[in-house]
């Protein structure tokens, strides 16, 4: 009888211990799943962006020359520092996250960095500028310079908080703890390919891609060393569909696809994107504590171009503002001592291309709606949930 009671007591103790062990394991697993393949809004406090004119919200305009009207006219009703009649994809990203538009880091007038900063500048490249690239006209503020600006920005904010600055100053700056919780967006590479095509053969341009991608990977590692943990990385768009590229390139029937785009240029973009995606996969394995989302901007933009009329746009290779090689939309023309701004079309929302190189507000909105919900991303994660790491590394 005593043996039976003792056995029952041991069984009860074992059952209670097993229950708590299972409960604890489920608790740990649920926490792991929130980080690995979890769901739910990430509530990013800030966004830091790096890139070129596709996401520049005023950097080049502040550093070199103001981008004049009619740029900005559709949405902002004034020059906004953007190569567009309205908003860019980075603006729609901020809106999707419930944040204000990002101020350009280089802009000293009425800026507020409380919810992030934009280090992108028009004409920037992944590669550091050399004499060849400078002669063509690219920005000296390459990706590595943008990272140096970010590092100084972060360091100075940490110093200010340690010194005990006033609440008024703090209200315009991110908090030190925000840097590890931020979303880091990167949209750059188009100018590297454009520069290569302007200065070497297509074969040489393709051969230059591994070196460019390696420099990109080094930039991501540098940001990770600074505490960045959530990355939203755009690939490059179909450069063979840019109206100015089509006009500049010798027309050969076999090199033109069903949409009028240049096959060979888009093949180079495809190769860049293939190697970029491979690099992102490698970076995921190197940094299992980080979430890296690869966003197929090419697919979204080419889908729009391929079915432009169905989505309410006119000729996808047309453009709204300026004239090729004559009166460019982003630069005033001087005639007989008088500055003349480019004249836009009457209905910018009907055009995919705003100025022959950059997308219109309407096209950017269409693409943003395609990409921000994760429809063309790897992993297929909405941007609001991009902090969750993928189980399939």
PDB file of N, CA and C in Angstrom, residues 132-229:
ATOM      1  N   UNK A 132      36.999  58.689 -64.212  1.00  0.00           N
ATOM      2  CA  UNK A 132      36.124  58.309 -65.320  1.00  0.00           C
ATOM      3  C   UNK A 132      34.661  58.601 -64.985  1.00  0.00           C
ATOM      4  N   UNK A 133      34.248  58.227 -63.791  1.00  0.00           N
ATOM      5  CA  UNK A 133      32.860  58.417 -63.374  1.00  0.00           C
ATOM      6  C   UNK A 133      32.540  59.893 -63.149  1.00  0.00           C
ATOM      7  N   UNK A 134      33.512  60.635 -62.598  1.00  0.00           N
ATOM      8  CA  UNK A 134      33.306  62.066 -62.363  1.00  0.00           C
ATOM      9  C   UNK A 134      33.118  62.807 -63.688  1.00  0.00           C
ATOM     10  N   UNK A 135      33.883  62.399 -64.694  1.00  0.00           N
ATOM     11  CA  UNK A 135      33.790  63.045 -66.008  1.00  0.00           C
ATOM     12  C   UNK A 135      32.421  62.830 -66.635  1.00  0.00           C
ATOM     13  N   UNK A 136      31.836  61.652 -66.401  1.00  0.00           N
ATOM     14  CA  UNK A 136      30.505  61.371 -66.944  1.00  0.00           C
ATOM     15  C   UNK A 136      29.440  62.182 -66.215  1.00  0.00           C
ATOM     16  N   UNK A 137      29.700  62.492 -64.932  1.00  0.00           N
ATOM     17  CA  UNK A 137      28.784  63.371 -64.208  1.00  0.00           C
ATOM     18  C   UNK A 137      28.109  62.771 -62.990  1.00  0.00           C
ATOM     19  N   UNK A 138      28.659  61.686 -62.448  1.00  0.00           N
ATOM     20  CA  UNK A 138      28.035  61.071 -61.281  1.00  0.00           C
ATOM     21  C   UNK A 138      28.404  61.792 -59.997  1.00  0.00           C
ATOM     22  N   UNK A 139      27.597  61.566 -58.969  1.00  0.00           N
ATOM     23  CA  UNK A 139      27.779  62.255 -57.692  1.00  0.00           C
ATOM     24  C   UNK A 139      29.005  61.727 -56.950  1.00  0.00           C
ATOM     25  N   UNK A 140      29.765  62.613 -56.306  1.00  0.00           N
ATOM     26  CA  UNK A 140      30.887  62.156 -55.475  1.00  0.00           C
ATOM     27  C   UNK A 140      30.425  61.495 -54.175  1.00  0.00           C
ATOM     28  N   UNK A 141      29.134  61.595 -53.878  1.00  0.00           N
ATOM     29  CA  UNK A 141      28.620  61.043 -52.617  1.00  0.00           C
ATOM     30  C   UNK A 141      28.187  59.603 -52.857  1.00  0.00           C
ATOM     31  N   UNK A 142      29.181  58.732 -53.033  1.00  0.00           N
ATOM     32  CA  UNK A 142      28.938  57.319 -53.280  1.00  0.00           C
ATOM     33  C   UNK A 142      28.470  56.637 -51.999  1.00  0.00           C
ATOM     34  N   UNK A 143      28.157  55.353 -52.108  1.00  0.00           N
ATOM     35  CA  UNK A 143      27.575  54.636 -50.972  1.00  0.00           C
ATOM     36  C   UNK A 143      28.492  54.658 -49.751  1.00  0.00           C
ATOM     37  N   UNK A 144      29.788  54.526 -49.953  1.00  0.00           N
ATOM     38  CA  UNK A 144      30.689  54.530 -48.791  1.00  0.00           C
ATOM     39  C   UNK A 144      30.729  55.889 -48.107  1.00  0.00           C
ATOM     40  N   UNK A 145      30.566  56.959 -48.875  1.00  0.00           N
ATOM     41  CA  UNK A 145      30.493  58.297 -48.272  1.00  0.00           C
ATOM     42  C   UNK A 145      29.195  58.438 -47.481  1.00  0.00           C
ATOM     43  N   UNK A 146      28.103  57.919 -48.037  1.00  0.00           N
ATOM     44  CA  UNK A 146      26.824  57.950 -47.310  1.00  0.00           C
ATOM     45  C   UNK A 146      26.931  57.198 -45.983  1.00  0.00           C
ATOM     46  N   UNK A 147      27.656  56.087 -45.986  1.00  0.00           N
ATOM     47  CA  UNK A 147      27.838  55.329 -44.739  1.00  0.00           C
ATOM     48  C   UNK A 147      28.680  56.115 -43.741  1.00  0.00           C
ATOM     49  N   UNK A 148      29.687  56.814 -44.226  1.00  0.00           N
ATOM     50  CA  UNK A 148      30.504  57.654 -43.334  1.00  0.00           C
ATOM     51  C   UNK A 148      29.651  58.754 -42.711  1.00  0.00           C
ATOM     52  N   UNK A 149      28.762  59.334 -43.504  1.00  0.00           N
ATOM     53  CA  UNK A 149      27.854  60.356 -42.977  1.00  0.00           C
ATOM     54  C   UNK A 149      26.944  59.757 -41.900  1.00  0.00           C
ATOM     55  N   UNK A 150      26.434  58.560 -42.163  1.00  0.00           N
ATOM     56  CA  UNK A 150      25.577  57.896 -41.182  1.00  0.00           C
ATOM     57  C   UNK A 150      26.342  57.610 -39.886  1.00  0.00           C
ATOM     58  N   UNK A 151      27.558  57.131 -39.997  1.00  0.00           N
ATOM     59  CA  UNK A 151      28.351  56.803 -38.810  1.00  0.00           C
ATOM     60  C   UNK A 151      28.615  58.044 -37.963  1.00  0.00           C
ATOM     61  N   UNK A 152      28.908  59.154 -38.632  1.00  0.00           N
ATOM     62  CA  UNK A 152      29.120  60.399 -37.886  1.00  0.00           C
ATOM     63  C   UNK A 152      27.816  60.880 -37.260  1.00  0.00           C
ATOM     64  N   UNK A 153      26.731  60.741 -37.987  1.00  0.00           N
ATOM     65  CA  UNK A 153      25.406  61.117 -37.494  1.00  0.00           C
ATOM     66  C   UNK A 153      25.093  60.359 -36.204  1.00  0.00           C
ATOM     67  N   UNK A 154      25.284  59.061 -36.234  1.00  0.00           N
ATOM     68  CA  UNK A 154      25.015  58.224 -35.064  1.00  0.00           C
ATOM     69  C   UNK A 154      25.943  58.583 -33.899  1.00  0.00           C
ATOM     70  N   UNK A 155      27.219  58.760 -34.186  1.00  0.00           N
ATOM     71  CA  UNK A 155      28.190  59.074 -33.140  1.00  0.00           C
ATOM     72  C   UNK A 155      27.872  60.399 -32.452  1.00  0.00           C
ATOM     73  N   UNK A 156      27.493  61.387 -33.230  1.00  0.00           N
ATOM     74  CA  UNK A 156      27.209  62.700 -32.656  1.00  0.00           C
ATOM     75  C   UNK A 156      25.921  62.691 -31.837  1.00  0.00           C
ATOM     76  N   UNK A 157      24.946  61.907 -32.267  1.00  0.00           N
ATOM     77  CA  UNK A 157      23.714  61.790 -31.478  1.00  0.00           C
ATOM     78  C   UNK A 157      24.010  61.136 -30.133  1.00  0.00           C
ATOM     79  N   UNK A 158      24.815  60.087 -30.141  1.00  0.00           N
ATOM     80  CA  UNK A 158      25.195  59.443 -28.877  1.00  0.00           C
ATOM     81  C   UNK A 158      25.909  60.427 -27.951  1.00  0.00           C
ATOM     82  N   UNK A 159      26.771  61.257 -28.521  1.00  0.00           N
ATOM     83  CA  UNK A 159      27.489  62.254 -27.726  1.00  0.00           C
ATOM     84  C   UNK A 159      26.525  63.279 -27.125  1.00  0.00           C
ATOM     85  N   UNK A 160      25.576  63.730 -27.946  1.00  0.00           N
ATOM     86  CA  UNK A 160      24.620  64.731 -27.472  1.00  0.00           C
ATOM     87  C   UNK A 160      23.770  64.197 -26.326  1.00  0.00           C
ATOM     88  N   UNK A 161      23.346  62.955 -26.441  1.00  0.00           N
ATOM     89  CA  UNK A 161      22.540  62.371 -25.372  1.00  0.00           C
ATOM     90  C   UNK A 161      23.351  62.198 -24.089  1.00  0.00           C
ATOM     91  N   UNK A 162      24.626  61.874 -24.220  1.00  0.00           N
ATOM     92  CA  UNK A 162      25.482  61.745 -23.039  1.00  0.00           C
ATOM     93  C   UNK A 162      25.715  63.097 -22.370  1.00  0.00           C
ATOM     94  N   UNK A 163      25.730  64.147 -23.196  1.00  0.00           N
ATOM     95  CA  UNK A 163      25.956  65.496 -22.665  1.00  0.00           C
ATOM     96  C   UNK A 163      24.703  66.088 -22.038  1.00  0.00           C
ATOM     97  N   UNK A 164      23.552  65.459 -22.270  1.00  0.00           N
ATOM     98  CA  UNK A 164      22.307  65.949 -21.690  1.00  0.00           C
ATOM     99  C   UNK A 164      21.767  67.171 -22.397  1.00  0.00           C
ATOM    100  N   UNK A 165      21.480  67.036 -23.691  1.00  0.00           N
ATOM    101  CA  UNK A 165      20.993  68.174 -24.467  1.00  0.00           C
ATOM    102  C   UNK A 165      19.542  68.472 -24.114  1.00  0.00           C
ATOM    103  N   UNK A 166      19.066  69.624 -24.550  1.00  0.00           N
ATOM    104  CA  UNK A 166      17.711  70.065 -24.238  1.00  0.00           C
ATOM    105  C   UNK A 166      16.679  69.198 -24.941  1.00  0.00           C
ATOM    106  N   UNK A 167      15.470  69.197 -24.393  1.00  0.00           N
ATOM    107  CA  UNK A 167      14.376  68.412 -24.971  1.00  0.00           C
ATOM    108  C   UNK A 167      14.008  68.907 -26.367  1.00  0.00           C
ATOM    109  N   UNK A 168      14.229  70.190 -26.634  1.00  0.00           N
ATOM    110  CA  UNK A 168      13.924  70.759 -27.944  1.00  0.00           C
ATOM    111  C   UNK A 168      14.810  70.135 -29.018  1.00  0.00           C
ATOM    112  N   UNK A 169      16.095  69.960 -28.708  1.00  0.00           N
ATOM    113  CA  UNK A 169      17.022  69.339 -29.655  1.00  0.00           C
ATOM    114  C   UNK A 169      16.700  67.855 -29.800  1.00  0.00           C
ATOM    115  N   UNK A 170      16.420  67.204 -28.682  1.00  0.00           N
ATOM    116  CA  UNK A 170      16.098  65.777 -28.721  1.00  0.00           C
ATOM    117  C   UNK A 170      14.863  65.496 -29.567  1.00  0.00           C
ATOM    118  N   UNK A 171      13.936  66.424 -29.583  1.00  0.00           N
ATOM    119  CA  UNK A 171      12.685  66.209 -30.321  1.00  0.00           C
ATOM    120  C   UNK A 171      12.902  66.143 -31.824  1.00  0.00           C
ATOM    121  N   UNK A 172      14.090  66.543 -32.292  1.00  0.00           N
ATOM    122  CA  UNK A 172      14.390  66.525 -33.723  1.00  0.00           C
ATOM    123  C   UNK A 172      15.431  65.475 -34.094  1.00  0.00           C
ATOM    124  N   UNK A 173      15.765  64.610 -33.126  1.00  0.00           N
ATOM    125  CA  UNK A 173      16.785  63.595 -33.361  1.00  0.00           C
ATOM    126  C   UNK A 173      16.284  62.222 -32.920  1.00  0.00           C
ATOM    127  N   UNK A 174      16.761  61.158 -33.581  1.00  0.00           N
ATOM    128  CA  UNK A 174      16.419  59.821 -33.097  1.00  0.00           C
ATOM    129  C   UNK A 174      17.105  59.561 -31.763  1.00  0.00           C
ATOM    130  N   UNK A 175      16.567  58.644 -30.980  1.00  0.00           N
ATOM    131  CA  UNK A 175      17.173  58.253 -29.713  1.00  0.00           C
ATOM    132  C   UNK A 175      18.273  57.230 -29.989  1.00  0.00           C
ATOM    133  N   UNK A 176      19.279  57.148 -29.149  1.00  0.00           N
ATOM    134  CA  UNK A 176      20.353  56.160 -29.372  1.00  0.00           C
ATOM    135  C   UNK A 176      19.833  54.737 -29.555  1.00  0.00           C
ATOM    136  N   UNK A 177      18.790  54.369 -28.810  1.00  0.00           N
ATOM    137  CA  UNK A 177      18.272  53.004 -28.905  1.00  0.00           C
ATOM    138  C   UNK A 177      17.499  52.753 -30.197  1.00  0.00           C
ATOM    139  N   UNK A 178      17.154  53.820 -30.927  1.00  0.00           N
ATOM    140  CA  UNK A 178      16.397  53.652 -32.167  1.00  0.00           C
ATOM    141  C   UNK A 178      17.223  53.015 -33.281  1.00  0.00           C
ATOM    142  N   UNK A 179      18.538  53.166 -33.223  1.00  0.00           N
ATOM    143  CA  UNK A 179      19.380  52.702 -34.328  1.00  0.00           C
ATOM    144  C   UNK A 179      19.307  51.185 -34.513  1.00  0.00           C
ATOM    145  N   UNK A 180      19.211  50.445 -33.429  1.00  0.00           N
ATOM    146  CA  UNK A 180      19.136  48.984 -33.536  1.00  0.00           C
ATOM    147  C   UNK A 180      17.739  48.515 -33.904  1.00  0.00           C
ATOM    148  N   UNK A 181      16.730  49.371 -33.728  1.00  0.00           N
ATOM    149  CA  UNK A 181      15.342  49.009 -34.028  1.00  0.00           C
ATOM    150  C   UNK A 181      14.872  49.593 -35.361  1.00  0.00           C
ATOM    151  N   UNK A 182      15.755  50.265 -36.053  1.00  0.00           N
ATOM    152  CA  UNK A 182      15.392  50.985 -37.280  1.00  0.00           C
ATOM    153  C   UNK A 182      15.249  50.049 -38.471  1.00  0.00           C
ATOM    154  N   UNK A 183      14.571  50.549 -39.499  1.00  0.00           N
ATOM    155  CA  UNK A 183      14.540  49.906 -40.804  1.00  0.00           C
ATOM    156  C   UNK A 183      15.592  50.585 -41.673  1.00  0.00           C
ATOM    157  N   UNK A 184      16.470  49.793 -42.279  1.00  0.00           N
ATOM    158  CA  UNK A 184      17.517  50.309 -43.153  1.00  0.00           C
ATOM    159  C   UNK A 184      17.160  49.946 -44.592  1.00  0.00           C
ATOM    160  N   UNK A 185      16.837  50.949 -45.396  1.00  0.00           N
ATOM    161  CA  UNK A 185      16.443  50.736 -46.783  1.00  0.00           C
ATOM    162  C   UNK A 185      17.588  51.128 -47.708  1.00  0.00           C
ATOM    163  N   UNK A 186      17.788  50.327 -48.757  1.00  0.00           N
ATOM    164  CA  UNK A 186      18.879  50.576 -49.698  1.00  0.00           C
ATOM    165  C   UNK A 186      18.353  50.410 -51.119  1.00  0.00           C
ATOM    166  N   UNK A 187      18.558  51.431 -51.952  1.00  0.00           N
ATOM    167  CA  UNK A 187      18.112  51.401 -53.355  1.00  0.00           C
ATOM    168  C   UNK A 187      19.197  52.069 -54.193  1.00  0.00           C
ATOM    169  N   UNK A 188      20.135  51.272 -54.684  1.00  0.00           N
ATOM    170  CA  UNK A 188      21.278  51.828 -55.402  1.00  0.00           C
ATOM    171  C   UNK A 188      21.860  50.768 -56.331  1.00  0.00           C
ATOM    172  N   UNK A 189      22.509  51.204 -57.393  1.00  0.00           N
ATOM    173  CA  UNK A 189      23.129  50.285 -58.350  1.00  0.00           C
ATOM    174  C   UNK A 189      22.855  50.638 -59.794  1.00  0.00           C
ATOM    175  N   UNK A 190      21.755  51.358 -60.041  1.00  0.00           N
ATOM    176  CA  UNK A 190      21.405  51.714 -61.421  1.00  0.00           C
ATOM    177  C   UNK A 190      22.493  52.551 -62.077  1.00  0.00           C
ATOM    178  N   UNK A 191      23.065  53.500 -61.330  1.00  0.00           N
ATOM    179  CA  UNK A 191      24.095  54.361 -61.905  1.00  0.00           C
ATOM    180  C   UNK A 191      25.404  53.624 -62.164  1.00  0.00           C
ATOM    181  N   UNK A 192      25.693  52.599 -61.360  1.00  0.00           N
ATOM    182  CA  UNK A 192      26.887  51.794 -61.614  1.00  0.00           C
ATOM    183  C   UNK A 192      26.795  51.112 -62.972  1.00  0.00           C
ATOM    184  N   UNK A 193      25.612  50.577 -63.275  1.00  0.00           N
ATOM    185  CA  UNK A 193      25.409  49.916 -64.564  1.00  0.00           C
ATOM    186  C   UNK A 193      25.404  50.933 -65.701  1.00  0.00           C
ATOM    187  N   UNK A 194      24.759  52.059 -65.476  1.00  0.00           N
ATOM    188  CA  UNK A 194      24.711  53.101 -66.500  1.00  0.00           C
ATOM    189  C   UNK A 194      26.111  53.616 -66.826  1.00  0.00           C
ATOM    190  N   UNK A 195      26.911  53.805 -65.776  1.00  0.00           N
ATOM    191  CA  UNK A 195      28.288  54.273 -65.971  1.00  0.00           C
ATOM    192  C   UNK A 195      29.098  53.254 -66.762  1.00  0.00           C
ATOM    193  N   UNK A 196      28.935  51.978 -66.409  1.00  0.00           N
ATOM    194  CA  UNK A 196      29.658  50.928 -67.122  1.00  0.00           C
ATOM    195  C   UNK A 196      29.289  50.916 -68.598  1.00  0.00           C
ATOM    196  N   UNK A 197      28.007  51.063 -68.895  1.00  0.00           N
ATOM    197  CA  UNK A 197      27.551  51.028 -70.284  1.00  0.00           C
ATOM    198  C   UNK A 197      28.013  52.252 -71.078  1.00  0.00           C
ATOM    199  N   UNK A 198      28.272  53.346 -70.361  1.00  0.00           N
ATOM    200  CA  UNK A 198      28.730  54.561 -71.031  1.00  0.00           C
ATOM    201  C   UNK A 198      30.247  54.558 -71.286  1.00  0.00           C
ATOM    202  N   UNK A 199      30.960  53.649 -70.630  1.00  0.00           N
ATOM    203  CA  UNK A 199      32.423  53.709 -70.703  1.00  0.00           C
ATOM    204  C   UNK A 199      33.085  52.395 -71.101  1.00  0.00           C
ATOM    205  N   UNK A 200      32.292  51.332 -71.335  1.00  0.00           N
ATOM    206  CA  UNK A 200      32.882  50.043 -71.723  1.00  0.00           C
ATOM    207  C   UNK A 200      31.869  49.231 -72.512  1.00  0.00           C
ATOM    208  N   UNK A 201      32.285  48.088 -73.006  1.00  0.00           N
ATOM    209  CA  UNK A 201      31.382  47.230 -73.771  1.00  0.00           C
ATOM    210  C   UNK A 201      30.391  46.552 -72.824  1.00  0.00           C
ATOM    211  N   UNK A 202      29.326  45.997 -73.399  1.00  0.00           N
ATOM    212  CA  UNK A 202      28.343  45.297 -72.578  1.00  0.00           C
ATOM    213  C   UNK A 202      28.972  44.100 -71.875  1.00  0.00           C
ATOM    214  N   UNK A 203      29.877  43.399 -72.556  1.00  0.00           N
ATOM    215  CA  UNK A 203      30.567  42.257 -71.953  1.00  0.00           C
ATOM    216  C   UNK A 203      31.391  42.711 -70.754  1.00  0.00           C
ATOM    217  N   UNK A 204      32.092  43.824 -70.905  1.00  0.00           N
ATOM    218  CA  UNK A 204      32.887  44.351 -69.797  1.00  0.00           C
ATOM    219  C   UNK A 204      31.989  44.832 -68.660  1.00  0.00           C
ATOM    220  N   UNK A 205      30.841  45.362 -69.017  1.00  0.00           N
ATOM    221  CA  UNK A 205      29.900  45.814 -67.989  1.00  0.00           C
ATOM    222  C   UNK A 205      29.454  44.642 -67.123  1.00  0.00           C
ATOM    223  N   UNK A 206      29.133  43.513 -67.769  1.00  0.00           N
ATOM    224  CA  UNK A 206      28.727  42.318 -67.014  1.00  0.00           C
ATOM    225  C   UNK A 206      29.884  41.825 -66.148  1.00  0.00           C
ATOM    226  N   UNK A 207      31.091  41.882 -66.673  1.00  0.00           N
ATOM    227  CA  UNK A 207      32.259  41.429 -65.914  1.00  0.00           C
ATOM    228  C   UNK A 207      32.546  42.313 -64.709  1.00  0.00           C
ATOM    229  N   UNK A 208      32.042  43.550 -64.725  1.00  0.00           N
ATOM    230  CA  UNK A 208      32.282  44.469 -63.605  1.00  0.00           C
ATOM    231  C   UNK A 208      31.306  44.241 -62.446  1.00  0.00           C
ATOM    232  N   UNK A 209      30.245  43.473 -62.698  1.00  0.00           N
ATOM    233  CA  UNK A 209      29.192  43.311 -61.688  1.00  0.00           C
ATOM    234  C   UNK A 209      29.688  42.671 -60.390  1.00  0.00           C
ATOM    235  N   UNK A 210      30.480  41.575 -60.423  1.00  0.00           N
ATOM    236  CA  UNK A 210      30.907  40.970 -59.149  1.00  0.00           C
ATOM    237  C   UNK A 210      31.617  41.947 -58.221  1.00  0.00           C
ATOM    238  N   UNK A 211      32.451  42.807 -58.772  1.00  0.00           N
ATOM    239  CA  UNK A 211      33.149  43.795 -57.946  1.00  0.00           C
ATOM    240  C   UNK A 211      32.187  44.794 -57.320  1.00  0.00           C
ATOM    241  N   UNK A 212      31.168  45.188 -58.077  1.00  0.00           N
ATOM    242  CA  UNK A 212      30.164  46.125 -57.559  1.00  0.00           C
ATOM    243  C   UNK A 212      29.374  45.473 -56.429  1.00  0.00           C
ATOM    244  N   UNK A 213      28.960  44.223 -56.643  1.00  0.00           N
ATOM    245  CA  UNK A 213      28.183  43.508 -55.625  1.00  0.00           C
ATOM    246  C   UNK A 213      29.023  43.284 -54.372  1.00  0.00           C
ATOM    247  N   UNK A 214      30.289  43.003 -54.534  1.00  0.00           N
ATOM    248  CA  UNK A 214      31.160  42.829 -53.369  1.00  0.00           C
ATOM    249  C   UNK A 214      31.209  44.097 -52.532  1.00  0.00           C
ATOM    250  N   UNK A 215      31.291  45.257 -53.184  1.00  0.00           N
ATOM    251  CA  UNK A 215      31.297  46.519 -52.448  1.00  0.00           C
ATOM    252  C   UNK A 215      29.963  46.756 -51.752  1.00  0.00           C
ATOM    253  N   UNK A 216      28.878  46.320 -52.393  1.00  0.00           N
ATOM    254  CA  UNK A 216      27.564  46.435 -51.756  1.00  0.00           C
ATOM    255  C   UNK A 216      27.516  45.591 -50.484  1.00  0.00           C
ATOM    256  N   UNK A 217      28.011  44.360 -50.578  1.00  0.00           N
ATOM    257  CA  UNK A 217      28.009  43.467 -49.413  1.00  0.00           C
ATOM    258  C   UNK A 217      28.837  44.050 -48.271  1.00  0.00           C
ATOM    259  N   UNK A 218      29.951  44.674 -48.608  1.00  0.00           N
ATOM    260  CA  UNK A 218      30.780  45.303 -47.584  1.00  0.00           C
ATOM    261  C   UNK A 218      30.043  46.445 -46.892  1.00  0.00           C
ATOM    262  N   UNK A 219      29.209  47.140 -47.660  1.00  0.00           N
ATOM    263  CA  UNK A 219      28.412  48.235 -47.079  1.00  0.00           C
ATOM    264  C   UNK A 219      27.400  47.694 -46.082  1.00  0.00           C
ATOM    265  N   UNK A 220      26.738  46.575 -46.425  1.00  0.00           N
ATOM    266  CA  UNK A 220      25.766  45.961 -45.505  1.00  0.00           C
ATOM    267  C   UNK A 220      26.474  45.505 -44.232  1.00  0.00           C
ATOM    268  N   UNK A 221      27.657  44.909 -44.383  1.00  0.00           N
ATOM    269  CA  UNK A 221      28.422  44.472 -43.215  1.00  0.00           C
ATOM    270  C   UNK A 221      28.784  45.665 -42.334  1.00  0.00           C
ATOM    271  N   UNK A 222      29.126  46.759 -42.963  1.00  0.00           N
ATOM    272  CA  UNK A 222      29.486  47.970 -42.211  1.00  0.00           C
ATOM    273  C   UNK A 222      28.289  48.482 -41.411  1.00  0.00           C
ATOM    274  N   UNK A 223      27.106  48.459 -42.012  1.00  0.00           N
ATOM    275  CA  UNK A 223      25.897  48.872 -41.299  1.00  0.00           C
ATOM    276  C   UNK A 223      25.578  47.906 -40.160  1.00  0.00           C
ATOM    277  N   UNK A 224      25.770  46.622 -40.410  1.00  0.00           N
ATOM    278  CA  UNK A 224      25.538  45.625 -39.359  1.00  0.00           C
ATOM    279  C   UNK A 224      26.467  45.877 -38.175  1.00  0.00           C
ATOM    280  N   UNK A 225      27.699  46.251 -38.456  1.00  0.00           N
ATOM    281  CA  UNK A 225      28.645  46.561 -37.377  1.00  0.00           C
ATOM    282  C   UNK A 225      28.194  47.764 -36.555  1.00  0.00           C
ATOM    283  N   UNK A 226      27.377  48.619 -37.177  1.00  0.00           N
ATOM    284  CA  UNK A 226      26.839  49.791 -36.489  1.00  0.00           C
ATOM    285  C   UNK A 226      25.534  49.485 -35.751  1.00  0.00           C
ATOM    286  N   UNK A 227      25.125  48.223 -35.784  1.00  0.00           N
ATOM    287  CA  UNK A 227      23.919  47.832 -35.054  1.00  0.00           C
ATOM    288  C   UNK A 227      22.683  47.647 -35.905  1.00  0.00           C
ATOM    289  N   UNK A 228      22.783  47.851 -37.228  1.00  0.00           N
ATOM    290  CA  UNK A 228      21.623  47.651 -38.103  1.00  0.00           C
ATOM    291  C   UNK A 228      21.228  46.177 -38.113  1.00  0.00           C
ATOM    292  N   UNK A 229      19.936  45.905 -38.008  1.00  0.00           N
ATOM    293  CA  UNK A 229      19.470  44.527 -37.968  1.00  0.00           C
ATOM    294  C   UNK A 229      18.327  44.239 -38.947  1.00  0.00           C
TER     295      UNK A 229
END
